[in-house]
mmCIF file of C-alpha atoms in Angstrom:
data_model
loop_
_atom_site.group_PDB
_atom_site.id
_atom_site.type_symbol
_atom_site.label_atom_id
_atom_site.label_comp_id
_atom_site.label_asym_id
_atom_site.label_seq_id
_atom_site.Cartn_x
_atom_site.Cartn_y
_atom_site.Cartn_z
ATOM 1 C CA UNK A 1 -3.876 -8.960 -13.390
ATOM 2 C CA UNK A 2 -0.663 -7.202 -14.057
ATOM 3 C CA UNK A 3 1.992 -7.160 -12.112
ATOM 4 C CA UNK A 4 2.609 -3.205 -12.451
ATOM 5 C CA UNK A 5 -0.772 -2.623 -10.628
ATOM 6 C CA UNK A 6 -0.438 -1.562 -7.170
ATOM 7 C CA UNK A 7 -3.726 -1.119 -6.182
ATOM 8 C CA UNK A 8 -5.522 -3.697 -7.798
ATOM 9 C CA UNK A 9 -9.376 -3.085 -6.144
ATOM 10 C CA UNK A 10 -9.435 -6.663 -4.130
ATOM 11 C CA UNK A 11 -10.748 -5.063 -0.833
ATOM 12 C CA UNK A 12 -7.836 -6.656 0.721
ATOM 13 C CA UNK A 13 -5.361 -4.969 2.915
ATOM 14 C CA UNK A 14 -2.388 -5.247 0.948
ATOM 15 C CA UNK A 15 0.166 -2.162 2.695
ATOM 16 C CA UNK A 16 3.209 -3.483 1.594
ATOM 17 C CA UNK A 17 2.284 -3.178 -2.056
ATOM 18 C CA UNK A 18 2.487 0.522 -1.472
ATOM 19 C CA UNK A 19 6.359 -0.021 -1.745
ATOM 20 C CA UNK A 20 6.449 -1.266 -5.313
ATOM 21 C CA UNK A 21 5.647 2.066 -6.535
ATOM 22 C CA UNK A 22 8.434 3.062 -8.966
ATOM 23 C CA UNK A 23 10.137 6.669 -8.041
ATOM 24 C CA UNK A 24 8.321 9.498 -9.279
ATOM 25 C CA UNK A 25 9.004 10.725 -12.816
ATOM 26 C CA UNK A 26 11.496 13.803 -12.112
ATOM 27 C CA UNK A 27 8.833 16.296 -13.045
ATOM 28 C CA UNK A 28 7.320 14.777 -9.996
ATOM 29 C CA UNK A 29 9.841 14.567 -6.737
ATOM 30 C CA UNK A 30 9.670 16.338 -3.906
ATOM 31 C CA UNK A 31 12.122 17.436 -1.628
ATOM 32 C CA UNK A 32 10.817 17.656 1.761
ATOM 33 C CA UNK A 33 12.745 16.296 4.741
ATOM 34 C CA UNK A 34 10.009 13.539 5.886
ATOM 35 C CA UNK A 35 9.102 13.529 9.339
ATOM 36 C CA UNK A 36 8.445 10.814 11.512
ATOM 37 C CA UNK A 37 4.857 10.659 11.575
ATOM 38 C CA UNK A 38 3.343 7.716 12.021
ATOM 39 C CA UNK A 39 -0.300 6.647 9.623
ATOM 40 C CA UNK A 40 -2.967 7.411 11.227
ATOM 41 C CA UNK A 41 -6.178 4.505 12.090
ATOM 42 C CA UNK A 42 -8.638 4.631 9.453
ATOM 43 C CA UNK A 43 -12.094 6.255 11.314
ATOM 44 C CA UNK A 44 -15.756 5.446 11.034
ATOM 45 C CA UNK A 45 -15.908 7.381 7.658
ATOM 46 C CA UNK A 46 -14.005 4.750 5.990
ATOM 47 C CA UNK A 47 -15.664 1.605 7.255
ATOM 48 C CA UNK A 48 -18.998 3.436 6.747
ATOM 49 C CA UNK A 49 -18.496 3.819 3.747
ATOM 50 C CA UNK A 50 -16.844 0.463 2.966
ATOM 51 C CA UNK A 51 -19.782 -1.885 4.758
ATOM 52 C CA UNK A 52 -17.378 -3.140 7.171
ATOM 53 C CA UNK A 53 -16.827 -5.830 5.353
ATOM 54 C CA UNK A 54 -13.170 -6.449 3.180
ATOM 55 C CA UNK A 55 -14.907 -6.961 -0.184
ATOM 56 C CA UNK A 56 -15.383 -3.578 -1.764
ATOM 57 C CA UNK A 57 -17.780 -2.529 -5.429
ATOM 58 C CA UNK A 58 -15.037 -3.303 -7.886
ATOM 59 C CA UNK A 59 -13.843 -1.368 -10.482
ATOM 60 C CA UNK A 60 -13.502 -1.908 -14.113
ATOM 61 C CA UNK A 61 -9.629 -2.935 -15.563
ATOM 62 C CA UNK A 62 -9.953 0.895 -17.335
ATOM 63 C CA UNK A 63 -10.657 2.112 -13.318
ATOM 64 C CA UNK A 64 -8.262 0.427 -11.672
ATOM 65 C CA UNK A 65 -5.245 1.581 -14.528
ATOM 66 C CA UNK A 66 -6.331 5.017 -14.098
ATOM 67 C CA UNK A 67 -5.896 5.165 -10.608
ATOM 68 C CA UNK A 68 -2.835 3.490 -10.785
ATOM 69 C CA UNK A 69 -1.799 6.082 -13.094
ATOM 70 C CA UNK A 70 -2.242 8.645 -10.626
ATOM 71 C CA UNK A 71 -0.285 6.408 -7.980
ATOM 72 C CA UNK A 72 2.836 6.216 -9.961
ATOM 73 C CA UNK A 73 2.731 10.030 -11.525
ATOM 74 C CA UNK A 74 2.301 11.678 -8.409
ATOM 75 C CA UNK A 75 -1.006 13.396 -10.308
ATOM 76 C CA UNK A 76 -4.524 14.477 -8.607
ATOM 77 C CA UNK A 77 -7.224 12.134 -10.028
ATOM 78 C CA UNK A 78 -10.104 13.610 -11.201
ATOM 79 C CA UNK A 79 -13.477 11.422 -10.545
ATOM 80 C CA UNK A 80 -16.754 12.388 -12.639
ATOM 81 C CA UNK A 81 -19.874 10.267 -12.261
ATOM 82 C CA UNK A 82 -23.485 10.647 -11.570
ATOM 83 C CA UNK A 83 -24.470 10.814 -7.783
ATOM 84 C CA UNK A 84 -24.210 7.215 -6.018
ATOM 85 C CA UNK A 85 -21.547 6.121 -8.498
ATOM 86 C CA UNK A 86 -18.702 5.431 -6.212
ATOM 87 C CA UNK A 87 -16.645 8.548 -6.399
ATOM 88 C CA UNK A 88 -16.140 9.312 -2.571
ATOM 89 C CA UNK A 89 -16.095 5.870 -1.929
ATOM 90 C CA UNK A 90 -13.172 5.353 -4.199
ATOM 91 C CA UNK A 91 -10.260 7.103 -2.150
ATOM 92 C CA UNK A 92 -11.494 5.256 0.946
ATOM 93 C CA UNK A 93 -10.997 1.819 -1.081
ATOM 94 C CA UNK A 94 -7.476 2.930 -1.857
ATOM 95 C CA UNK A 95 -6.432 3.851 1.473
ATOM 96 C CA UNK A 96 -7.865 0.502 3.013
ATOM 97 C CA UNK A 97 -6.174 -1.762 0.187
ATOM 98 C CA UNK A 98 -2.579 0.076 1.203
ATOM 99 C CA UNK A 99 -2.759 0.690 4.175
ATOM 100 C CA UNK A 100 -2.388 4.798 4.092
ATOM 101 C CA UNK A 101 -4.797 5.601 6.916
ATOM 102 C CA UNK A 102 -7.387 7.901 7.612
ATOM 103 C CA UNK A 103 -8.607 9.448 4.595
ATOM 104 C CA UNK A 104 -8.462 13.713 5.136
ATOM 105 C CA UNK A 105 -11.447 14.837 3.660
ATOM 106 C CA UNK A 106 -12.093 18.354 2.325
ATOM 107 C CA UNK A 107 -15.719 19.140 1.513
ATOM 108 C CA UNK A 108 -16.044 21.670 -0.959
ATOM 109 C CA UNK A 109 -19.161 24.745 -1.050
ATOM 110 C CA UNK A 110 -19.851 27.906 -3.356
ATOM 111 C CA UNK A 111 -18.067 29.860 -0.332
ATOM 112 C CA UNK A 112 -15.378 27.596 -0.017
ATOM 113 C CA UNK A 113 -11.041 29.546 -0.643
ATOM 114 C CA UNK A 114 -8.279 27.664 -0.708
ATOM 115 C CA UNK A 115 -6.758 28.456 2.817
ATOM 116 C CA UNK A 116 -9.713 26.884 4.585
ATOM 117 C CA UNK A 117 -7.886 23.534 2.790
ATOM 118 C CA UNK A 118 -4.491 24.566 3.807
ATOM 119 C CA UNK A 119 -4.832 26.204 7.197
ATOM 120 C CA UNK A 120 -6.834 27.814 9.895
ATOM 121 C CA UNK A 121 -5.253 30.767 11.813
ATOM 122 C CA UNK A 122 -7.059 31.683 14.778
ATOM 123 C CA UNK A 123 -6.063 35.825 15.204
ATOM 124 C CA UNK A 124 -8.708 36.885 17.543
ATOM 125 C CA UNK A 125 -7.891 34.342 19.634
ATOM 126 C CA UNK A 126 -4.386 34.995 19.698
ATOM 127 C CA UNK A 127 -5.029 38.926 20.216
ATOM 128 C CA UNK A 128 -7.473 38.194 23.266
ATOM 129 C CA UNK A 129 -5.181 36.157 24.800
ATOM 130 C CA UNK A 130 -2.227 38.903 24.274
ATOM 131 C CA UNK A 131 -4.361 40.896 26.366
ATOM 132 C CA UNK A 132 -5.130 38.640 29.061
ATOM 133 C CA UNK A 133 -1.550 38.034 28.838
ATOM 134 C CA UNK A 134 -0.311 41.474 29.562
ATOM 135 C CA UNK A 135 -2.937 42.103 32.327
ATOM 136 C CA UNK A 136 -0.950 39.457 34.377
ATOM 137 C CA UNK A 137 2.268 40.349 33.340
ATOM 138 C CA UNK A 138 2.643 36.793 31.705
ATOM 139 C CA UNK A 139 4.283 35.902 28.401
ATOM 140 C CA UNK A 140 2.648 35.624 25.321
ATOM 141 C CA UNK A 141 1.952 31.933 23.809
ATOM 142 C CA UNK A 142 3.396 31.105 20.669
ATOM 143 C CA UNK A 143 1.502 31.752 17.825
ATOM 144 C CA UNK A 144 1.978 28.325 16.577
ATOM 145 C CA UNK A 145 -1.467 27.379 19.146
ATOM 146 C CA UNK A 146 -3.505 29.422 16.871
ATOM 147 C CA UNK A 147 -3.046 27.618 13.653
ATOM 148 C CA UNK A 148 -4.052 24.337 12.607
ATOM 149 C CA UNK A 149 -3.651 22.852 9.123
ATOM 150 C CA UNK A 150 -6.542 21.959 6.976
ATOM 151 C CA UNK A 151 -6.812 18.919 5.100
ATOM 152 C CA UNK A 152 -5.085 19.869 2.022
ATOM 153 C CA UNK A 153 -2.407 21.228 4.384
ATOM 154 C CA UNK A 154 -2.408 17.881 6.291
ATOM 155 C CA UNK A 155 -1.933 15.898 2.716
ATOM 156 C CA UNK A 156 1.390 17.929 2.185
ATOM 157 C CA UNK A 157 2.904 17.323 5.333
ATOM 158 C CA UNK A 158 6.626 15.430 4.855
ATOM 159 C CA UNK A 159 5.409 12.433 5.617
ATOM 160 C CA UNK A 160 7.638 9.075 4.304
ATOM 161 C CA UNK A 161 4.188 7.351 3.252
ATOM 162 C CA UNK A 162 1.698 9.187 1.035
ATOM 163 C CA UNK A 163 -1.204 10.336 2.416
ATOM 164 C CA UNK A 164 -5.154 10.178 0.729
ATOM 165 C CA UNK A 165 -7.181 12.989 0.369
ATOM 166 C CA UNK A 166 -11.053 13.655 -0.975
ATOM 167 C CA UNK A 167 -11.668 16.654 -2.142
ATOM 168 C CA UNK A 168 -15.167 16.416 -2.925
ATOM 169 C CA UNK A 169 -17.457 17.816 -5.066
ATOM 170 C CA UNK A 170 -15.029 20.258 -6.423
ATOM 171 C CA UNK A 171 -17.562 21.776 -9.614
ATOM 172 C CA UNK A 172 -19.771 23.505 -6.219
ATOM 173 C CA UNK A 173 -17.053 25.662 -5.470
ATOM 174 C CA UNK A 174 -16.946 28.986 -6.815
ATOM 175 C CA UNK A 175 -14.919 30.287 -10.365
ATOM 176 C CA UNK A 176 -11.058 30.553 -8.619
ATOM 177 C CA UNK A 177 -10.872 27.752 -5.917
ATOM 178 C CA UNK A 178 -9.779 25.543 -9.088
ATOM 179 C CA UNK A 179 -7.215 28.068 -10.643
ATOM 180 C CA UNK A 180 -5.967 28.582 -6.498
ATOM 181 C CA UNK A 181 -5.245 24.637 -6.423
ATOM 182 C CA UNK A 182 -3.254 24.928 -9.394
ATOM 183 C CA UNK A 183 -0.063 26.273 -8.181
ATOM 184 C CA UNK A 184 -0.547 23.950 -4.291
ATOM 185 C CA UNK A 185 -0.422 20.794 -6.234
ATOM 186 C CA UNK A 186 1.467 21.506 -9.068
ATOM 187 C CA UNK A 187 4.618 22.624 -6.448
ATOM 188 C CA UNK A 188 3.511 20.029 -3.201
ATOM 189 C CA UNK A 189 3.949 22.905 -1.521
ATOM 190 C CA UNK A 190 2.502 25.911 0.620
ATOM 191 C CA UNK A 191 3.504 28.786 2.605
ATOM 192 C CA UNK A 192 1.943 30.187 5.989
ATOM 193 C CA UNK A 193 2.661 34.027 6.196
ATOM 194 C CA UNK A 194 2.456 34.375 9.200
ATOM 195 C CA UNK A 195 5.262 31.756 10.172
ATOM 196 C CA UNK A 196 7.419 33.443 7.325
ATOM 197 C CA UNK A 197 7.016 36.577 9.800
ATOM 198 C CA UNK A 198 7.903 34.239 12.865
ATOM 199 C CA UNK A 199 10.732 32.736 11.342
ATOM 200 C CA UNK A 200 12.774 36.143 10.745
ATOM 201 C CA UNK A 201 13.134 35.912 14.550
ATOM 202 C CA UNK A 202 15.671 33.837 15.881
ATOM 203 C CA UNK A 203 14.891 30.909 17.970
ATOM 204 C CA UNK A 204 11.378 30.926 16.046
ATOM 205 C CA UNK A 205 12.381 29.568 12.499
ATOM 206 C CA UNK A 206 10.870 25.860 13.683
ATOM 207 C CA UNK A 207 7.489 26.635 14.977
ATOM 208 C CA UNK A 208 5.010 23.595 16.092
ATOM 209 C CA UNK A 209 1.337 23.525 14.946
ATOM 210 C CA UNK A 210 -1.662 21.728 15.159
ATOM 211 C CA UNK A 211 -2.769 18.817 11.965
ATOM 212 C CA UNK A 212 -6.390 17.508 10.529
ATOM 213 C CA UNK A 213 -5.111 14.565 12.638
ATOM 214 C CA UNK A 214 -4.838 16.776 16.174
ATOM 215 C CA UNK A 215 -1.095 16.335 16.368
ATOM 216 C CA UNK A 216 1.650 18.728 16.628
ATOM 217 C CA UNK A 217 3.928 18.830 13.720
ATOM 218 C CA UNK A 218 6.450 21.505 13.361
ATOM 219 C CA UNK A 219 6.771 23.602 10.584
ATOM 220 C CA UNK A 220 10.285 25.257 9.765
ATOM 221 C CA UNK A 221 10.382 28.943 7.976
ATOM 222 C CA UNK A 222 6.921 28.981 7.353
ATOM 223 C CA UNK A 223 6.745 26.518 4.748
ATOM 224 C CA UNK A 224 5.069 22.908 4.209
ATOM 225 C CA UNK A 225 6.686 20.624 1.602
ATOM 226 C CA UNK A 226 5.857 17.228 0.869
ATOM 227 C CA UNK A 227 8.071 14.461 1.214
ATOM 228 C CA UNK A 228 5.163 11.556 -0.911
ATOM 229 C CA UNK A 229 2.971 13.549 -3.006
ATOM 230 C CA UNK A 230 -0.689 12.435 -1.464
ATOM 231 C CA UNK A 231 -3.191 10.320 -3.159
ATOM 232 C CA UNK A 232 -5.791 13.389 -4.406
ATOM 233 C CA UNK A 233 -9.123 12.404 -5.632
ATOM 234 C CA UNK A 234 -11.577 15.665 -6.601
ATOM 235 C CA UNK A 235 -14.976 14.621 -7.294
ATOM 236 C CA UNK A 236 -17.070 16.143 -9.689
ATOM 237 C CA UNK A 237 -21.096 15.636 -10.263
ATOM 238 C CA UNK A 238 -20.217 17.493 -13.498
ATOM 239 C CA UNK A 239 -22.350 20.435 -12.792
ATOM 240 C CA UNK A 240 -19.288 22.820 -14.023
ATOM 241 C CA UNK A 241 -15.986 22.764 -16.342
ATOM 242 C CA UNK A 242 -13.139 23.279 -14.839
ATOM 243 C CA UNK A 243 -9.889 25.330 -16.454
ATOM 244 C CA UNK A 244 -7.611 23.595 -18.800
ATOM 245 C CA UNK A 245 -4.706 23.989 -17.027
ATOM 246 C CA UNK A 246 -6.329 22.396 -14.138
ATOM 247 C CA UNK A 247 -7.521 19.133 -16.262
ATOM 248 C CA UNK A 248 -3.964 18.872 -17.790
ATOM 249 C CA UNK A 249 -2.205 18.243 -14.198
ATOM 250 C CA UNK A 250 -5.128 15.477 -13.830
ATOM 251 C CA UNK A 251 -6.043 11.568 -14.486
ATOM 252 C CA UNK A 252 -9.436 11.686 -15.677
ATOM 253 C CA UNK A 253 -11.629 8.777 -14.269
ATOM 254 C CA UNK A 254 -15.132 8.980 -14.922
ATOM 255 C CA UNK A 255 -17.265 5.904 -12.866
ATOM 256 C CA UNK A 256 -20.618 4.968 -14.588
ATOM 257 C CA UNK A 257 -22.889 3.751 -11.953
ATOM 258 C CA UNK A 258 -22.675 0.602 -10.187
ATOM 259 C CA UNK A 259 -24.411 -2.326 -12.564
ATOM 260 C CA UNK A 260 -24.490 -5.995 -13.486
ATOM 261 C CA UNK A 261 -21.424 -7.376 -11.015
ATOM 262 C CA UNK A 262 -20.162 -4.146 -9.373
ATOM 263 C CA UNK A 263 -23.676 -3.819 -8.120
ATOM 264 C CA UNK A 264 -23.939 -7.519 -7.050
ATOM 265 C CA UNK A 265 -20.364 -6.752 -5.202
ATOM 266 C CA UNK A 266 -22.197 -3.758 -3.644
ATOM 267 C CA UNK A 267 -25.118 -5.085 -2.359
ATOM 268 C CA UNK A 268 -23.076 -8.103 -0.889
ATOM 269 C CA UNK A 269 -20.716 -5.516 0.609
ATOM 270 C CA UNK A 270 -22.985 -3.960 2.397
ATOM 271 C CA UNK A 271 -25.487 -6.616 3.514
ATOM 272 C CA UNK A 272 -23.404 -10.379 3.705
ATOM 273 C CA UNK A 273 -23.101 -13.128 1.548
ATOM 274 C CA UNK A 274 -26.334 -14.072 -0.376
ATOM 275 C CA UNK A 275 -28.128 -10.576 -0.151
ATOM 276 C CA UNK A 276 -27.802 -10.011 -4.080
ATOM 277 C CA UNK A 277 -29.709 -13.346 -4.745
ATOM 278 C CA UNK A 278 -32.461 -12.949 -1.859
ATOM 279 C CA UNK A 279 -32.773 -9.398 -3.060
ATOM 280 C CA UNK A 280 -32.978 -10.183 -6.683
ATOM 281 C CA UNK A 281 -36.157 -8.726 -7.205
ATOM 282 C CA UNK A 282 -35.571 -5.514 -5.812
ATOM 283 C CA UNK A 283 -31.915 -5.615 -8.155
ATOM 284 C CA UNK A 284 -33.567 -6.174 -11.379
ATOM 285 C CA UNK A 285 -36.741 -3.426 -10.594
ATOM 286 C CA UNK A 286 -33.764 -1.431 -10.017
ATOM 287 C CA UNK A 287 -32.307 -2.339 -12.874
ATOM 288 C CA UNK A 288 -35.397 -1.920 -15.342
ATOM 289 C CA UNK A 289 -36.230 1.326 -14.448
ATOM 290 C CA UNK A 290 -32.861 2.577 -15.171
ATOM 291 C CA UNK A 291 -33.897 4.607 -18.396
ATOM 292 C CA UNK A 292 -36.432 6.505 -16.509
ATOM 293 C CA UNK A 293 -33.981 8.776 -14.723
ATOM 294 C CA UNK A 294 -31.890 9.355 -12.442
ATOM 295 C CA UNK A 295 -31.289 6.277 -10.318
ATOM 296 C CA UNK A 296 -28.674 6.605 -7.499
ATOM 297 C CA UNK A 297 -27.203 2.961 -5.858
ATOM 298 C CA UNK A 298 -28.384 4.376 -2.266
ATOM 299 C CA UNK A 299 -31.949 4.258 -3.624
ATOM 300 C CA UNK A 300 -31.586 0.516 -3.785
ATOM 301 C CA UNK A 301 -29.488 -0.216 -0.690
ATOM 302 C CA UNK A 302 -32.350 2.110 1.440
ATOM 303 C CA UNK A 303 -34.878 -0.345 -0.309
ATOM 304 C CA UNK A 304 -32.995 -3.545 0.476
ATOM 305 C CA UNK A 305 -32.365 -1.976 4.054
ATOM 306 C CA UNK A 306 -36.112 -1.007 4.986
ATOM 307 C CA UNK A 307 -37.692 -4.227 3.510
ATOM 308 C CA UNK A 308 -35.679 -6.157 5.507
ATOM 309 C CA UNK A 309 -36.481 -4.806 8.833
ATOM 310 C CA UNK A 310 -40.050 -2.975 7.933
ATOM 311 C CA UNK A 311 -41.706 -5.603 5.716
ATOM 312 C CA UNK A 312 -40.489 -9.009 5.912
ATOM 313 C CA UNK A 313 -43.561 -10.976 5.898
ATOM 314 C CA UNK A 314 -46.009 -8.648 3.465
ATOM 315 C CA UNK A 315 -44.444 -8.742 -0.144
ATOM 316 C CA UNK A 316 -46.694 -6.288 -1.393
ATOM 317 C CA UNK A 317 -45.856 -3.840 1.095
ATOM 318 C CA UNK A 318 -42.523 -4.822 0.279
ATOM 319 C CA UNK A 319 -42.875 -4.127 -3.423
ATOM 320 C CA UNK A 320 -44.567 -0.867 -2.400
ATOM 321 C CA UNK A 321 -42.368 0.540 -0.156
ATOM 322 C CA UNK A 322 -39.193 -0.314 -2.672
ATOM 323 C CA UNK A 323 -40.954 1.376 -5.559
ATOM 324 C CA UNK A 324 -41.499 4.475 -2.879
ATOM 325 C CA UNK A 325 -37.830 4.589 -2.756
ATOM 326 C CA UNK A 326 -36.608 3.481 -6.008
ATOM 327 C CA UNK A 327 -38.466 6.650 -7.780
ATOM 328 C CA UNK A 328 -35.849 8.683 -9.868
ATOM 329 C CA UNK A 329 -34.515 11.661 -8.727
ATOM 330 C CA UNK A 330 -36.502 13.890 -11.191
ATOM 331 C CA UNK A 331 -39.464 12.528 -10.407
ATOM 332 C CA UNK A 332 -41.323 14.318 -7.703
ATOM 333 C CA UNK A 333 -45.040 13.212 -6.213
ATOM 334 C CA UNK A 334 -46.372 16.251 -7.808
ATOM 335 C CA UNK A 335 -45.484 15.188 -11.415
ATOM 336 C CA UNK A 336 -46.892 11.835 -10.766
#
């Protein structure tokens, strides 16, 4: 393995690898002042998603360059791959390796705009409580209670280590969320207007607000700038282009499902040492229907799952329930 690699895809907490990376090409840097803020835990979303075990699916040498790439050019990766390939799975193997925390997740719909990413502000609830406020002749609270960054917003915080964010399945979102990013994580930067307002008066140019993490972190003239560009990974199930502009500011990784040993690595992940070789049977139907259709890895680990608990002592219920699950996706009990 190289010796440039920082993450490497071992499944092994490695944090201190994080400060080999090289600094940033100067297209690249950042100049916010960091803040103290300490990495958050990882949550349940990571070791969900990572078995709770340390040995993760690996990646392929092409993979693992490619996200490295990303690492030490400060660029968004962009992750393509059929459903059940490992895309959202990937960040939270990054973040576990070097020790960067909780990944912030930001789950993208058709109604989705960019400021739900970068920050909530909560008017009506400031206005109602202006009134309440003047009814009792009490002072107003600082408008800094009513706003709480978003995930994306979160990411760009000054923080001294980088932070990992999923923004997933990017191609659902509607024809300008991915010409809005363009411009947030081109600059590592964003502005809240209404701070910008706030700031003009004096004694309010630092304001404190709420993060994806629930802390307060203050904001100064109404402007976020990163410190460590994050770790961005945008998923894709390919079901839309995105703009030019927006691929050129990207590392392009696209993850064929999990076969051969990344699916043995899988499957032990997920269910201990030996499952792959007790479950062989279930691997290679999995395996030999592959050119039927659309075959997602879940399909299998739901089949290794339920037989183990449901039919343990009837194989051919056992074959018959895994061929229930194992059907492709296209493939629907009326066509049968």
């Amino acid at each position: 393995m190289s010796d440039w690699l920082v993450y490497r895809g071992e499944g092994e907490p490695a944090p201190a690898r994080i400060g080999e990376l090289p600094p940033p090409p100067p297209w690249r840097t950042f100049t916010g002042e960091p803040l103290p803020l300490p990495v958050p835990e990882p949550d349940s979303s990571t070791r969900r998603r990572l078995g709770g075990r340390p040995l993760l699916p690996v990646q392929d040498d092409e993979a693992i360059q490619l996200i490295n790439a990303a690492l030490y050019l400060r660029r968004p990766l962009l992750v393509t791959g059929e459903p059940g390939s490992g895309k959202s799975t990937l960040p939270h193997a990054v973040a576990h390796e070097l020790g960067l925390g909780r990944v912030l997740q930001w789950s993208v719909v058709s109604r989705t705009e960019l400021k739900q990413g970068l920050y909530e502000y909560d008017a009506i609830g400031r206005l109602q409580d202006a009134q309440l406020s003047r009814e009792r002749g009490a002072g107003e609270n600082d408008i800094g209670e009513y706003i709480k960054l978003g995930p994306l917003g979160t990411a760009l915080l000054p923080a001294e280590r980088p932070r990992v964010l999923l923004i997933d399945e990017l191609d659902k979102s509607d024809i300008d969320l991915p010409n809005d990013l363009l411009n947030v994580l081109e600059e590592g930067e964003f502005r809240i207007p209404e701070l910008e307002r706030a700031a003009k008066r004096a004694g309010r140019e630092t304001v404190t607000v709420l993060d994806d993490d629930g802390r307060s972190v203050p904001v100064t003239s109404g402007r976020v700038r990163c410190h460590a560009f994050p770790f961005v990974v945008m998923t894709s199930n390919g079901e839309r282009d995105f703009p030019r502009p927006l691929l050129r500011r990207c590392i392009h990784l696209h993850l064929e499902p999990p076969r051969n040993e990344r699916l043995a690595a899988l499957v032990h992940a997920h269910f201990g040492d030996g499952a792959h070789d007790a479950n062989l049977d279930l691997v290679e139907s999995f395996n030999e229907g592959d050119g039927d259709g659309l075959r997602p890895t879940d399909q299998l680990l739901n089949a290794i799952f339920l037989t183990q608990h449901a039919a343990r002592e009837a194989g051919s219920r056992r074959d018959g329930i895994a061929g229930l699950l194992m059907r492709p996706l296209e493939q629907h009990p009326q066509q049968r």
